[in-house]
Amino acid sequence: MDFTYWSWDTFLEALPFVLQGLGITIGLTFSCFVFALVFGFVWTFLQRIQNKYIKAVVTFIMEFIRSTPPLVQLFFIYYALPVLPVIGVTLHPFVCAVIGLGVHFSTYIGEIYRSGIESVDKGQWEAATALNYSTKDKWLRIILPQAFPPTIPMLGNYFIIMFKEVPLASTISVGGILFMARTFGSEHWAYLEPITIVGILFLLLSYPSALLIKKLEKKINHRFNTSVMTKNTNA
Amino acid sequence: MSEPIVQFKNVHKSFGDVEVLKGIDLDISPSEKVAIIGPSGSGKTTIIRMLMTLEKITSGDIIVDGQNLWKMEKNGSMVEANQKHLRSIRGDIGMVFQHFNLFPHMTILENCMTAPIHVKKEEKTEVRKRSIQMLERVGLGDKLDNYPNQLSGGQKQRVAMARALVMRPKVMLFDEVTSALDPELVGEVLEVIRDIAKNDDMAMILVTHEMDFALDIADKVVFLDEGVIAESGSASQVIEHSQNERLQSFLSRFRN
Ligand SMILES: Nc1ncnc2c1ncn2[C@@H]1O[C@H](COP(=O)(O)OP(=O)(O)OP(=O)(O)O)[C@@H](O)[C@H]1O
Ligand SMILES: [Mg+2]
């Protein structure tokens, strides 16, 4: 093979260098996701407060976070937060990225939780009341076990979307694969190979994940419809 | 006569500006079977939903076994009941819904066992035994490990009755429990209700359009019309000797 711009030597040299960032990219994805899963609960909880002022404020904040680019939010936390008086704190770039991306995506995750809860029939609440359940048991035993499973595929999709947004963190010098590729590029004045490696790595990771989530989704549908139909009947 | 288990005293209910119940007075004694009949929109469902605490009352009092359901005493005055107060009384009441409302993520047996165990904190093996007995009684002893969506509507409704009965309520409420069923499944559900009515000594309040059935099992028939009790008495009094024209025309619709 004889490309003018492409060098296999460079490729082989860049590969281990870029791979050094893989742990951080994957770690950041999981950290952001867990943060968003937990913080999503906060939004869902706040949205359920039956007070129109609180509701309006919460909706506004969520809308605000969602309609601002995550990159701007990252820059704000990384560059602007430290220079603010009183609250001015300097955080580790990785922590900034977890908070920035985590909060951004938590607004979507919260929306997913909400849709899950709303998908539970009103009659389920009424039956639970008629059986005199406490509020806590109503949630834990009746509502959430029905609300959660249908959200799993949607949550899985957000996991992949987040994975693909994580390279944004390279802009605040979190050393993921994209950051490593850029560093390699500027040092060797060769960008094509390292960036191609980044692209391949994302493909290699996100495509199988997508398949996995599809499979999970099938399994869930199966459990909630078909397998239930064929489960053995005996006393 | 013994003290009533349920008393409605001048109960009013409005949705927004619309008053749908305009002063309901009704006494139900401990083992009495009461059928509530009346045209669509007359407020039948609303009456039993208020008793089940699914709908607040607007004014008046509902007394359950001597206790005021919707009001409680606080520092010497009566205030609106809180959740704790409602929970302390609600255990006496059970309800069967038009659309069954079984818990889809639990088996039939689990549907019956969950509330006695988690709400009444009863002992599991005893609850299990009792639940199985109850499911056998409603003819579903061979479906214990099935999930609700494996059952026909009639079977689901029989499970719903078993689930309510296992809680041993003092009052059972039925809101048109056969009207979501295919016609050929109505009979099996009515048979179970008849069995309960004849053999159990709890009070029952049935809202139903199954007129012959209601008149057969009911000790008392209440005709509700536009938010008021227009007629009330024994089945024969209400059906045969009533002079109420609206009742007569209502009943005539059920005579082929
Ligand atoms: N949540 C609600 N909000 C507003 N209006 C309501 C509500 N629930 C019931 N109503 C109204 O109250 C009136 C009585 O309703 P209810 O369901 O008690 O009648 P019903 O006698 O059970 O009728 P049906 O035989 O059709 O079931 C109706 O006019 C109905 O539209
Ligand atoms: Mg009704």
Coordinates of C-alpha atoms and ligand atoms in Angstrom, one line a residue:
Chain A
M1 CA 0.0 0.0 0.0
D2 CA 1.3 3.4 -0.9
F3 CA -0.7 6.3 0.4
T4 CA 0.8 9.7 0.2
Y5 CA -0.7 10.9 3.4
W6 CA -1.1 7.7 5.3
S7 CA 1.8 6.0 7.1
W8 CA 1.5 2.6 8.8
D9 CA 4.6 3.4 10.8
T10 CA 2.9 6.5 12.3
F11 CA -0.3 4.4 12.8
L12 CA 1.6 1.8 14.8
E13 CA 3.4 4.4 16.8
A14 CA 0.2 6.3 17.5
L15 CA -1.9 3.3 18.5
P16 CA -0.3 2.5 21.9
F17 CA -0.1 6.2 22.6
V18 CA -3.8 6.8 22.0
L19 CA -4.8 3.6 23.8
Q20 CA -3.3 5.1 27.0
G21 CA -6.4 7.4 27.0
L22 CA -8.9 4.5 26.7
G23 CA -9.2 3.9 30.4
I24 CA -10.0 7.5 31.0
T25 CA -12.6 7.7 28.2
I26 CA -14.4 4.6 29.4
G27 CA -14.0 5.6 33.1
L28 CA -15.4 9.0 32.3
T29 CA -18.3 7.6 30.5
F30 CA -19.3 5.3 33.4
S31 CA -18.7 8.1 35.9
C32 CA -20.9 10.6 34.0
F33 CA -23.5 8.0 33.5
V34 CA -23.8 7.0 37.1
F35 CA -23.7 10.7 38.1
A36 CA -26.6 11.3 35.6
L37 CA -28.6 8.3 36.8
V38 CA -28.4 9.5 40.4
F39 CA -28.9 13.2 39.6
G40 CA -31.8 12.3 37.3
F41 CA -33.7 11.1 40.4
V42 CA -33.3 14.5 41.9
W43 CA -35.0 16.1 38.9
T44 CA -37.8 13.6 38.9
F45 CA -38.4 14.1 42.6
L46 CA -38.3 17.9 42.2
Q47 CA -40.7 17.8 39.3
R48 CA -43.3 15.9 41.4
I49 CA -43.6 18.5 44.0
Q50 CA -47.1 19.9 43.8
N51 CA -46.3 23.5 43.9
K52 CA -46.6 25.6 40.7
Y53 CA -43.8 28.0 41.7
I54 CA -41.3 25.2 42.5
K55 CA -42.5 23.4 39.3
A56 CA -41.9 26.5 37.2
V57 CA -38.4 27.0 38.6
V58 CA -37.4 23.4 38.2
T59 CA -38.7 23.3 34.6
F60 CA -36.9 26.5 33.8
I61 CA -33.6 25.2 35.2
M62 CA -33.9 21.9 33.3
E63 CA -34.8 23.7 30.1
F64 CA -31.9 26.0 30.6
I65 CA -29.4 23.2 31.1
R66 CA -30.7 21.3 28.1
S67 CA -30.7 24.2 25.7
T68 CA -27.1 25.2 26.5
P69 CA -24.4 23.2 24.8
P70 CA -22.6 20.8 27.0
L71 CA -19.3 22.3 25.8
V72 CA -20.3 25.7 27.2
Q73 CA -21.2 24.2 30.5
L74 CA -17.9 22.4 30.7
F75 CA -16.0 25.7 30.0
F76 CA -18.1 27.4 32.6
I77 CA -17.3 24.9 35.3
Y78 CA -13.6 24.7 34.3
Y79 CA -12.7 28.3 33.5
A80 CA -15.4 30.5 35.0
L81 CA -16.2 28.8 38.3
P82 CA -12.7 29.2 39.8
V83 CA -12.7 33.0 39.2
L84 CA -16.2 33.6 40.7
P85 CA -16.0 35.2 44.2
V86 CA -17.2 33.2 47.2
I87 CA -18.0 29.9 45.4
G88 CA -14.8 30.0 43.4
V89 CA -13.3 26.5 43.4
T90 CA -10.8 24.9 41.1
L91 CA -11.8 21.3 40.4
H92 CA -9.8 18.5 38.8
P93 CA -10.6 18.4 35.0
F94 CA -12.0 14.9 35.3
V95 CA -14.3 16.0 38.1
C96 CA -15.4 19.0 36.1
A97 CA -16.2 16.7 33.2
V98 CA -18.2 14.3 35.4
I99 CA -20.2 17.2 36.8
G100 CA -20.6 19.1 33.6
L101 CA -21.7 16.2 31.4
G102 CA -23.4 14.4 34.2
V103 CA -25.7 17.3 35.1
H104 CA -26.4 18.0 31.4
F105 CA -27.5 14.4 30.8
S106 CA -29.3 14.0 34.1
T107 CA -32.0 16.3 32.8
Y108 CA -32.7 13.8 30.0
I109 CA -32.4 10.9 32.3
G110 CA -34.9 12.6 34.7
E111 CA -37.3 12.9 31.8
I112 CA -36.9 9.2 31.1
Y113 CA -37.7 8.3 34.7
R114 CA -40.7 10.5 34.6
S115 CA -42.0 8.9 31.5
G116 CA -41.5 5.5 33.1
I117 CA -43.5 6.5 36.2
E118 CA -46.2 8.1 34.1
S119 CA -46.5 4.9 32.0
V120 CA -47.9 3.1 35.1
D121 CA -51.6 2.9 35.0
K122 CA -53.6 5.1 37.4
G123 CA -55.5 2.0 38.5
Q124 CA -52.3 0.6 40.0
W125 CA -52.1 3.5 42.4
E126 CA -55.7 3.1 43.3
A127 CA -55.4 -0.6 43.9
A128 CA -52.4 0.0 46.1
T129 CA -54.4 2.6 48.0
A130 CA -57.3 0.2 48.3
L131 CA -55.0 -2.4 49.8
N132 CA -53.8 0.3 52.3
Y133 CA -50.2 0.4 51.3
S134 CA -47.9 3.1 52.8
T135 CA -46.6 5.7 50.4
K136 CA -43.1 4.2 50.6
D137 CA -44.4 0.6 49.8
K138 CA -46.6 1.9 47.0
W139 CA -43.4 3.2 45.3
L140 CA -41.1 0.4 46.1
R141 CA -43.4 -2.6 45.6
I142 CA -46.0 -1.4 43.1
I143 CA -45.0 1.6 41.0
L144 CA -41.2 1.4 40.6
P145 CA -41.0 -2.3 39.7
Q146 CA -43.4 -1.4 36.8
A147 CA -41.9 1.9 35.9
F148 CA -38.3 0.9 35.7
P149 CA -38.0 -2.0 33.2
P150 CA -39.4 0.0 30.2
T151 CA -36.8 2.7 30.8
I152 CA -33.8 0.4 30.5
P153 CA -33.5 0.6 26.7
M154 CA -33.8 4.4 26.7
L155 CA -31.2 4.6 29.5
G156 CA -29.0 2.3 27.4
N157 CA -29.3 4.7 24.4
Y158 CA -28.3 7.6 26.6
F159 CA -25.3 5.6 27.7
I160 CA -24.1 5.4 24.1
I161 CA -24.9 9.0 23.4
M162 CA -22.9 10.0 26.5
F163 CA -20.0 7.8 25.4
K164 CA -19.9 9.8 22.2
E165 CA -20.1 13.2 24.0
V166 CA -17.3 12.3 26.4
P167 CA -14.5 13.5 23.9
L168 CA -15.8 17.0 24.7
A169 CA -13.8 16.7 27.9
S170 CA -10.6 16.7 25.9
T171 CA -11.2 20.5 25.5
I172 CA -10.6 20.9 29.2
S173 CA -7.6 18.6 29.0
V174 CA -9.0 15.4 30.3
G175 CA -6.7 12.8 28.9
G176 CA -9.1 10.5 27.0
I177 CA -8.4 9.0 23.6
L178 CA -9.2 12.2 21.7
F179 CA -6.9 14.2 23.9
M180 CA -4.1 11.7 23.4
A181 CA -4.6 11.7 19.7
R182 CA -4.4 15.5 19.6
T183 CA -1.3 15.4 21.8
F184 CA 0.3 12.9 19.5
G185 CA -0.7 14.9 16.5
S186 CA 0.8 18.1 17.7
E187 CA 4.0 16.4 18.7
H188 CA 4.5 14.5 15.4
W189 CA 2.6 16.8 13.2
A190 CA 0.6 13.8 12.1
Y191 CA -3.2 13.9 12.8
L192 CA -4.7 11.6 10.2
E193 CA -3.5 8.3 11.8
P194 CA -4.3 9.1 15.5
I195 CA -7.7 10.6 14.8
T196 CA -8.5 7.6 12.6
I197 CA -7.6 5.4 15.5
V198 CA -10.0 7.4 17.7
G199 CA -12.8 6.9 15.2
I200 CA -12.2 3.2 15.0
L201 CA -12.1 2.8 18.7
F202 CA -15.4 4.6 19.1
L203 CA -16.9 2.4 16.4
L204 CA -15.5 -0.8 18.0
L205 CA -17.0 0.2 21.4
S206 CA -20.3 1.8 20.6
Y207 CA -21.5 -0.5 17.9
P208 CA -21.3 -3.7 20.1
S209 CA -22.8 -1.7 23.0
A210 CA -25.7 -0.7 20.7
L211 CA -26.2 -4.4 19.8
L212 CA -26.1 -5.3 23.5
I213 CA -28.7 -2.8 24.3
K214 CA -31.0 -4.0 21.5
K215 CA -30.6 -7.5 22.9
L216 CA -31.4 -6.3 26.4
E217 CA -34.5 -4.5 25.1
K218 CA -35.7 -7.7 23.4
K219 CA -35.1 -9.6 26.6
I220 CA -37.2 -7.0 28.6
N221 CA -40.0 -7.1 26.1
H222 CA -39.9 -10.8 26.2
R223 CA -40.0 -10.9 30.0
F224 CA -42.9 -8.6 30.2
N225 CA -45.0 -10.2 27.5
T226 CA -44.1 -13.5 26.0
S227 CA -42.2 -15.4 28.6
V228 CA -44.9 -14.5 31.1
M229 CA -47.3 -16.2 28.8
T230 CA -45.4 -19.4 28.7
K231 CA -44.3 -19.6 32.3
N232 CA -45.1 -23.0 33.8
T233 CA -48.4 -23.3 35.6
N234 CA -48.4 -25.5 38.7
A235 CA -49.4 -25.1 42.2
Chain B
M1 CA -80.4 -3.3 65.1
S2 CA -76.6 -3.2 65.5
E3 CA -74.5 0.0 65.0
P4 CA -74.0 0.7 61.3
I5 CA -70.6 -0.2 60.0
V6 CA -70.8 2.7 57.5
Q7 CA -72.7 5.9 57.7
F8 CA -72.9 8.7 55.1
K9 CA -74.2 11.8 56.8
N10 CA -75.2 14.6 54.4
V11 CA -72.3 14.0 52.2
H12 CA -71.8 16.4 49.3
K13 CA -69.3 16.2 46.5
S14 CA -68.4 18.7 43.8
F15 CA -66.0 18.5 40.9
G16 CA -65.1 22.1 40.3
D17 CA -68.4 24.0 40.1
V18 CA -70.5 20.9 39.5
E19 CA -72.1 19.3 42.4
V20 CA -72.5 15.6 41.7
L21 CA -73.6 14.4 45.1
K22 CA -76.1 16.6 46.9
G23 CA -76.5 15.3 50.4
I24 CA -76.2 11.6 50.7
D25 CA -77.5 9.9 53.9
L26 CA -77.0 6.2 54.1
D27 CA -76.6 3.7 56.9
I28 CA -75.1 0.2 56.2
S29 CA -75.2 -2.4 59.0
P30 CA -72.3 -4.8 59.5
S31 CA -73.4 -7.7 57.2
E32 CA -75.7 -5.8 55.0
K33 CA -75.6 -6.2 51.2
V34 CA -76.4 -3.0 49.5
A35 CA -77.0 -2.5 45.8
I36 CA -76.6 1.0 44.4
I37 CA -78.4 1.4 41.1
G38 CA -79.1 4.5 39.0
P39 CA -78.5 6.1 35.6
S40 CA -75.1 6.8 34.2
G41 CA -73.5 9.9 35.8
S42 CA -75.8 9.8 38.9
G43 CA -72.8 9.5 41.2
K44 CA -72.6 5.8 42.1
T45 CA -68.9 5.4 41.5
T46 CA -68.2 8.6 43.3
I47 CA -70.0 7.4 46.4
I48 CA -67.9 4.3 46.8
R49 CA -64.6 6.0 45.7
M50 CA -65.1 8.5 48.6
L51 CA -65.5 5.5 51.0
M52 CA -62.4 3.9 49.6
T53 CA -60.6 7.3 50.1
L54 CA -59.8 7.6 46.4
E55 CA -61.8 10.8 46.2
K56 CA -62.1 13.5 48.8
I57 CA -65.5 14.6 50.1
T58 CA -66.6 18.2 49.8
S59 CA -68.7 18.3 53.0
G60 CA -70.5 16.0 55.4
D61 CA -69.2 13.0 57.2
I62 CA -68.5 9.4 56.4
I63 CA -68.4 7.2 59.6
V64 CA -66.7 3.8 59.4
D65 CA -67.1 1.6 62.4
G66 CA -67.6 4.6 64.6
Q67 CA -64.7 6.7 63.3
N68 CA -64.9 9.7 61.1
L69 CA -63.1 8.8 57.9
W70 CA -62.3 12.2 56.5
K71 CA -61.9 14.2 59.6
M72 CA -59.8 13.8 62.7
E73 CA -59.5 15.6 66.0
K74 CA -56.5 17.8 66.5
N75 CA -56.1 20.1 69.5
G76 CA -59.8 19.9 70.3
S77 CA -61.1 20.7 66.8
M78 CA -61.9 18.6 63.8
V79 CA -59.5 19.0 60.9
E80 CA -59.1 17.2 57.6
A81 CA -57.7 13.7 57.9
N82 CA -54.1 13.1 57.2
Q83 CA -52.6 10.0 55.6
K84 CA -52.0 8.3 58.9
H85 CA -55.6 8.7 60.0
L86 CA -56.9 7.5 56.6
R87 CA -54.6 4.4 56.8
S88 CA -55.9 3.5 60.3
I89 CA -59.4 3.2 58.9
R90 CA -58.9 2.2 55.3
G91 CA -57.9 -1.3 56.4
D92 CA -61.5 -2.1 57.1
I93 CA -62.5 -1.5 53.5
G94 CA -61.7 -3.4 50.4
M95 CA -62.5 -2.7 46.8
V96 CA -62.9 -4.6 43.5
F97 CA -62.5 -2.4 40.4
Q98 CA -64.1 -2.4 37.0
H99 CA -60.7 -2.9 35.3
F100 CA -59.3 -5.4 37.9
N101 CA -56.1 -3.4 38.5
L102 CA -54.1 -6.6 39.3
F103 CA -50.3 -6.1 39.7
P104 CA -48.9 -7.3 36.4
H105 CA -45.4 -7.9 37.8
M106 CA -46.6 -10.4 40.4
T107 CA -48.1 -13.9 40.0
I108 CA -51.7 -14.5 41.0
L109 CA -50.6 -15.9 44.4
E110 CA -48.2 -13.0 45.0
N111 CA -51.0 -10.5 44.1
C112 CA -53.0 -12.0 47.0
M113 CA -50.2 -12.3 49.4
T114 CA -48.4 -9.0 49.1
A115 CA -50.8 -6.7 51.1
P116 CA -51.4 -9.0 54.1
I117 CA -47.6 -9.5 54.4
H118 CA -46.4 -6.0 53.7
V119 CA -49.3 -3.9 54.9
K120 CA -50.8 -6.0 57.7
K121 CA -47.4 -7.5 58.6
E122 CA -49.0 -11.0 58.9
E123 CA -47.0 -14.2 59.0
K124 CA -46.1 -15.4 55.6
T125 CA -46.9 -19.1 55.7
E126 CA -50.4 -18.3 57.2
V127 CA -51.0 -15.7 54.5
R128 CA -49.9 -18.2 51.8
K129 CA -52.3 -20.8 53.1
R130 CA -55.1 -18.4 53.2
S131 CA -54.4 -17.0 49.8
I132 CA -54.4 -20.4 48.2
Q133 CA -57.6 -21.3 49.9
M134 CA -59.2 -18.1 48.7
L135 CA -57.9 -18.6 45.1
E136 CA -59.3 -22.1 45.2
R137 CA -62.6 -20.7 46.4
V138 CA -62.8 -18.5 43.4
G139 CA -61.9 -21.4 41.2
L140 CA -58.3 -20.5 40.4
G141 CA -56.4 -23.0 42.5
D142 CA -54.6 -24.2 39.4
K143 CA -53.3 -20.8 38.3
L144 CA -51.3 -19.7 41.3
D145 CA -48.1 -19.2 39.5
N146 CA -49.6 -17.5 36.4
Y147 CA -49.3 -13.9 35.7
P148 CA -52.4 -11.7 35.3
N149 CA -51.9 -11.3 31.6
Q150 CA -52.2 -15.0 31.1
L151 CA -55.8 -14.9 32.4
S152 CA -59.2 -14.1 30.9
G153 CA -61.0 -11.1 32.1
G154 CA -63.3 -13.2 34.2
Q155 CA -60.4 -15.0 35.8
K156 CA -58.7 -11.7 36.5
Q157 CA -61.7 -10.3 38.2
R158 CA -62.0 -13.4 40.4
V159 CA -58.3 -12.9 41.4
A160 CA -59.1 -9.3 42.3
M161 CA -61.9 -10.5 44.5
A162 CA -59.6 -13.1 46.2
R163 CA -57.0 -10.4 46.7
A164 CA -59.5 -8.1 48.4
L165 CA -60.9 -10.9 50.5
V166 CA -57.6 -12.1 51.9
M167 CA -57.3 -8.7 53.6
R168 CA -60.5 -9.6 55.6
P169 CA -62.2 -6.2 55.2
K170 CA -65.4 -5.4 57.1
V171 CA -66.8 -3.7 54.0
M172 CA -66.3 -4.7 50.4
L173 CA -67.0 -2.4 47.5
F174 CA -67.7 -3.5 44.0
D175 CA -67.8 -0.9 41.2
E176 CA -69.5 -2.5 38.1
V177 CA -67.1 -5.4 38.3
T178 CA -68.6 -7.2 35.3
S179 CA -69.0 -4.3 32.9
A180 CA -65.5 -4.6 31.4
L181 CA -66.1 -8.4 30.7
D182 CA -67.2 -10.2 27.6
P183 CA -70.8 -11.3 28.1
E184 CA -70.0 -15.0 28.4
L185 CA -67.6 -14.3 31.3
V186 CA -70.1 -12.3 33.4
G187 CA -71.7 -15.3 34.9
E188 CA -68.6 -16.8 36.5
V189 CA -67.9 -13.5 38.3
L190 CA -71.4 -13.1 39.5
E191 CA -71.4 -16.6 40.9
V192 CA -68.4 -15.7 43.0
I193 CA -70.0 -12.6 44.3
R194 CA -73.2 -14.5 45.1
D195 CA -71.1 -17.0 47.0
I196 CA -69.4 -14.3 49.0
A197 CA -72.7 -12.6 49.6
K198 CA -74.4 -15.7 50.9
N199 CA -71.5 -17.0 53.0
D200 CA -69.4 -14.1 54.3
D201 CA -70.8 -11.8 56.9
M202 CA -69.0 -8.6 55.8
A203 CA -71.0 -5.7 54.5
M204 CA -71.0 -5.3 50.7
I205 CA -71.8 -2.3 48.5
L206 CA -72.3 -3.2 44.9
V207 CA -72.7 -0.7 42.1
T208 CA -74.1 -2.7 39.2
H209 CA -76.2 -2.8 36.1
E210 CA -76.9 -6.5 36.5
M211 CA -80.4 -5.7 37.8
D212 CA -81.8 -9.2 38.4
F213 CA -78.6 -10.2 40.2
A214 CA -78.5 -7.1 42.4
L215 CA -82.1 -7.6 43.4
D216 CA -81.5 -11.2 44.2
I217 CA -78.6 -10.8 46.6
A218 CA -79.3 -7.3 48.0
D219 CA -80.8 -6.7 51.4
K220 CA -81.2 -3.1 50.5
V221 CA -81.5 -1.3 47.1
V222 CA -80.6 2.3 46.7
F223 CA -81.7 4.2 43.7
L224 CA -79.4 7.1 43.0
D225 CA -80.6 9.8 40.7
E226 CA -78.8 13.1 39.9
G227 CA -76.8 13.0 43.0
V228 CA -79.5 12.2 45.5
I229 CA -80.9 9.0 46.9
A230 CA -84.3 9.0 45.3
E231 CA -85.5 5.7 46.7
S232 CA -84.1 3.2 49.2
G233 CA -85.5 0.1 50.8
S234 CA -85.7 -3.7 50.4
A235 CA -85.6 -5.1 46.9
S236 CA -89.3 -5.7 46.7
Q237 CA -90.1 -2.3 48.2
V238 CA -88.0 -0.5 45.7
I239 CA -88.8 -2.6 42.7
E240 CA -92.4 -3.5 43.1
H241 CA -93.9 -0.8 45.2
S242 CA -92.1 2.4 44.3
Q243 CA -94.2 5.2 42.9
N244 CA -91.0 7.0 41.7
E245 CA -91.5 7.6 38.0
R246 CA -87.8 8.0 37.2
L247 CA -87.1 4.7 38.9
Q248 CA -89.8 3.0 37.0
S249 CA -88.5 4.3 33.7
F250 CA -85.0 3.4 34.7
L251 CA -86.0 -0.2 35.5
S252 CA -88.0 -0.6 32.4
R253 CA -84.8 -0.3 30.4
F254 CA -83.7 -3.6 32.0
R255 CA -86.9 -5.5 31.2
N256 CA -86.0 -6.5 27.7
Ligands
LIG1 N1 -62.6 13.2 38.4 C1 -63.7 13.9 38.0 N2 -63.7 15.1 37.6 C2 -64.8 15.8 37.1 N3 -66.0 15.2 37.1 C3 -66.1 13.9 37.5 C4 -65.0 13.2 38.0 N4 -65.4 11.9 38.3 C5 -66.8 11.9 38.0 N5 -67.2 13.1 37.6 C6 -68.6 13.5 37.2 O1 -69.4 13.2 38.3 C7 -70.6 12.6 37.9 C8 -70.9 11.3 38.6 O2 -69.9 10.4 38.1 P1 -69.9 8.9 38.6 O3 -68.7 8.3 37.9 O4 -70.0 8.8 40.0 O5 -71.2 8.3 37.9 P2 -71.8 6.9 37.9 O6 -73.1 6.9 38.5 O7 -70.8 5.9 38.4 O8 -72.0 6.7 36.3 P3 -71.7 5.4 35.4 O9 -72.9 4.5 35.6 O10 -71.6 5.9 34.0 O11 -70.5 4.7 35.9 C9 -70.6 12.5 36.4 O12 -71.2 13.6 35.8 C10 -69.1 12.6 36.1 O13 -68.9 13.2 34.8
MG2 MG -69.6 4.4 37.6

